[in-house]
Every structure is written in structure tokens, then in C-alpha cells.
Amino acid sequence: MRRARERIRTGGMAFACLLSALTTGCSSGSGGDDSPSALMDAVGHISTAGTKGAQVSYLDAARVRSLEKGDSRRFRAVGQAGSPLMTGYRFNAHAYGLDPAMIDTDVTNGYAGHWQGSFDADHVTAKLKAGGFTRRAWHGETVWTKDGITLQVSKGEISFGYAGKDLSAVRPAKGESVADDQDYRALGDCLGDVYRVDFGGKDPKDPVRLSATGQLAKSAKQTSGVICALTDGKRTAERAADRLKSVIRQRAPRFDGANVTVLTGDSPGVKVTVPDRPGDKRAGRLLISDIDLQLALSRL
């Protein structure tokens, strides 16, 4: 049972720019800036009620496109919209006039999600109608449904539900979005200026109650990964930091250049930033292959 639970937590942590300037012993608070980050603005479309049993993923696709001008090969694994609407076999996005290049930001909660970008709404809805989607009203909005897929389409936004999910997961009531949750906000502050982040499932009863793996980039060739985890207290945070440092030492030189920070304040936890190696052909190794640090946290 414990091993199964670890697999679930590890998958959430691993299936997760400028390096953030948190220093040892600093607080994981917001620092007094009330303006929402791009990440918090995006996850403001995700309902906290809809996160139970699901992972929240965010991608700044417009930023990745800009980075890819420097080296397109490095971001293929972590720079693509991971939406099931784009990858699912039941929905051919291109056939309905949708292309990943239209998406600027993508936030996904399991089988529901929200895109911001530039869409030809009339063209897309005409394609949906011709493809057998049915138009109906949902809480005062026009949506299109077929075979368990629900879409709401406008020029600047598309929301969707998949595999039987309606739009409730991406239509949070006021004060009930992920961006309103103190733990998610603390992780957002910790992660810094990420172009992608994958949150694990939240479990207040676990020593690590919420974690995320983020991707940072100074340029196309200067990239790194960051893991932030909130713990049930200061002692657990210190124990987590010790375990991370131990893994870094034991697996040298794999994690050379890594920096471990203990987060204090109202949201105790731990942060580790790991530069991608100069010879790496792909960015995002903490998400793709080198998951030893996530495993260490999952076994606290």
C-alpha cells in the first residue's frame, strides 16, 4: 500500500526564466507584491474542488516558442501542451481548426483545462458543428458537446472537459480557485519565474502535503529545474533538506550545482534548484529522467 502511494506521489511530483532569489532560511511568502504571477493567473481558472485526485499542470507556451528560436530541440519534451484534448485519440484537434501554435498558456487539471491565446472562434465552432458536436447552454454559456467532450470557445479562451468532465473544474466560484489556496500560492512564490510547472496531488495528511516540479530558463541553453515541497512543519522541512543533500552527494556528479533551501515562515518546506547539464540535449531532466530527488521526498 505504501509503495503504491509512493508511486502516485512520485508521479505527481515528477510529472511536473529567471532563477528565483530565495536564500537559506528565507520565507516562502509573496514579499508583499499583490499582483498575480502568470502562473497564479493561469491556475486561477482551476477549481480547488476539482484538484482532488488530479494533477495541475501549467505551460507558458508563448514563452517556450520564444525560447525555441534559440534552440528548438531542447524543449520538445517539456514545451508541448500536455492537454488530453491535444493528445487524446477521440478528438482530432487539427480537424477542428485548433493548433498548438494558437495557445499562449495552457493549464490542465486531469481531464479538464483552459487555454488562453488567439483562436478563430467562428471557424472552430463551425468545424465542431460539422463534426457532430451539439450546441447547448451550460450555466448561461454556450458549449459544444460530443462523446464526453465539452468545449467553450471564444477568440481569446477555450475551456474544455474530457472523459465525462464538464467545465466545473475550470469554472471556479469566487474565492475557490487554486490561486486562492495558500499552499499553491506559497509554491508559486517558491518556484519563481517558471515556464512550466507540474503540481502533485495535495494531501494535508502527508509529511509533504503539496509539491511541484518547475522548469526555468535564462535562455534556450541556460535551463534548470526546480522542486518545491511544502511540509507539515519545520522539522520535516529540515529532514527533507538533509535527505536531498544526501542524494546530491551520493549521485555526484549528476546533480552538481544543485542548491537546497529550507523554506520558513507560514509555509515551511524545502526547495532544490538543479541546473541542466551543458551537454544535455533536452531541457527538463527533473521531469523526464532524473527523479531521484522526487523519490527522496516521497519517502519522508
Tab-separated table of N, CA, C and O in Angstrom, residues 9 35-36 41 53 56 59 114 139 169 193 197 206 239 251 271 277-278 283-284:
chain	number	residue	atom	x	y	z
A	9	ARG	N	2.450	9.603	-5.538
A	9	ARG	CA	3.024	10.889	-5.156
A	9	ARG	C	4.208	11.239	-6.032
A	9	ARG	O	4.385	12.377	-6.429
A	35	SER	N	0.318	41.714	-7.121
A	35	SER	CA	-0.014	41.402	-8.496
A	35	SER	C	0.216	39.918	-8.755
A	35	SER	O	1.246	39.365	-8.371
A	36	PRO	N	-0.743	39.249	-9.402
A	36	PRO	CA	-0.600	37.806	-9.617
A	36	PRO	C	0.467	37.507	-10.663
A	36	PRO	O	0.635	38.247	-11.632
A	41	ASP	N	-2.177	33.535	-12.274
A	41	ASP	CA	-3.278	33.974	-13.126
A	41	ASP	C	-3.876	32.783	-13.871
A	41	ASP	O	-5.097	32.653	-13.984
A	53	GLY	N	-7.504	14.189	-6.473
A	53	GLY	CA	-7.210	13.037	-7.306
A	53	GLY	C	-6.678	13.379	-8.680
A	53	GLY	O	-6.543	12.495	-9.530
A	56	VAL	N	-2.361	19.233	-11.455
A	56	VAL	CA	-2.485	20.501	-12.155
A	56	VAL	C	-1.164	20.788	-12.869
A	56	VAL	O	-0.102	20.745	-12.244
A	59	LEU	N	1.659	25.505	-18.535
A	59	LEU	CA	2.676	25.738	-19.547
A	59	LEU	C	2.505	27.130	-20.140
A	59	LEU	O	1.413	27.500	-20.573
A	114	HIS	N	-7.854	24.770	-19.542
A	114	HIS	CA	-8.167	26.112	-20.038
A	114	HIS	C	-6.984	26.634	-20.834
A	114	HIS	O	-5.841	26.545	-20.396
A	139	HIS	N	-24.861	26.822	-17.673
A	139	HIS	CA	-24.720	27.948	-16.742
A	139	HIS	C	-24.627	29.280	-17.482
A	139	HIS	O	-23.789	30.130	-17.173
A	169	ALA	N	-14.633	22.055	-13.310
A	169	ALA	CA	-13.259	22.053	-12.802
A	169	ALA	C	-12.473	23.281	-13.233
A	169	ALA	O	-11.480	23.643	-12.601
A	193	ASP	N	10.023	32.194	-11.653
A	193	ASP	CA	9.526	32.529	-12.988
A	193	ASP	C	9.569	31.308	-13.903
A	193	ASP	O	10.346	31.244	-14.859
A	197	VAL	N	5.155	24.112	-14.983
A	197	VAL	CA	5.146	23.532	-13.640
A	197	VAL	C	4.111	22.414	-13.599
A	197	VAL	O	3.052	22.505	-14.226
A	206	ASP	N	-0.188	14.135	4.595
A	206	ASP	CA	1.157	13.651	4.291
A	206	ASP	C	2.221	14.591	4.860
A	206	ASP	O	1.992	15.799	4.974
A	239	ARG	N	14.509	17.851	7.676
A	239	ARG	CA	14.798	16.453	7.343
A	239	ARG	C	14.779	16.252	5.825
A	239	ARG	O	15.609	15.513	5.271
A	251	ARG	N	24.813	10.845	-5.600
A	251	ARG	CA	24.677	10.699	-7.056
A	251	ARG	C	25.604	11.628	-7.835
A	251	ARG	O	25.396	11.842	-9.027
A	271	LYS	N	13.192	23.626	-0.956
A	271	LYS	CA	13.342	23.933	-2.385
A	271	LYS	C	14.701	23.439	-2.847
A	271	LYS	O	15.698	23.585	-2.150
A	277	ARG	N	22.491	20.008	-17.328
A	277	ARG	CA	23.906	19.876	-17.670
A	277	ARG	C	24.192	20.458	-19.050
A	277	ARG	O	23.340	20.389	-19.944
A	278	PRO	N	25.390	21.047	-19.235
A	278	PRO	CA	25.718	21.680	-20.525
A	278	PRO	C	25.554	20.751	-21.716
A	278	PRO	O	25.175	21.193	-22.791
A	283	ALA	N	15.890	19.958	-22.294
A	283	ALA	CA	15.618	20.588	-21.009
A	283	ALA	C	14.604	19.736	-20.257
A	283	ALA	O	13.863	18.965	-20.852
A	284	GLY	N	14.590	19.872	-18.941
A	284	GLY	CA	13.554	19.221	-18.151
A	284	GLY	C	13.919	17.870	-17.586
A	284	GLY	O	13.050	17.018	-17.402
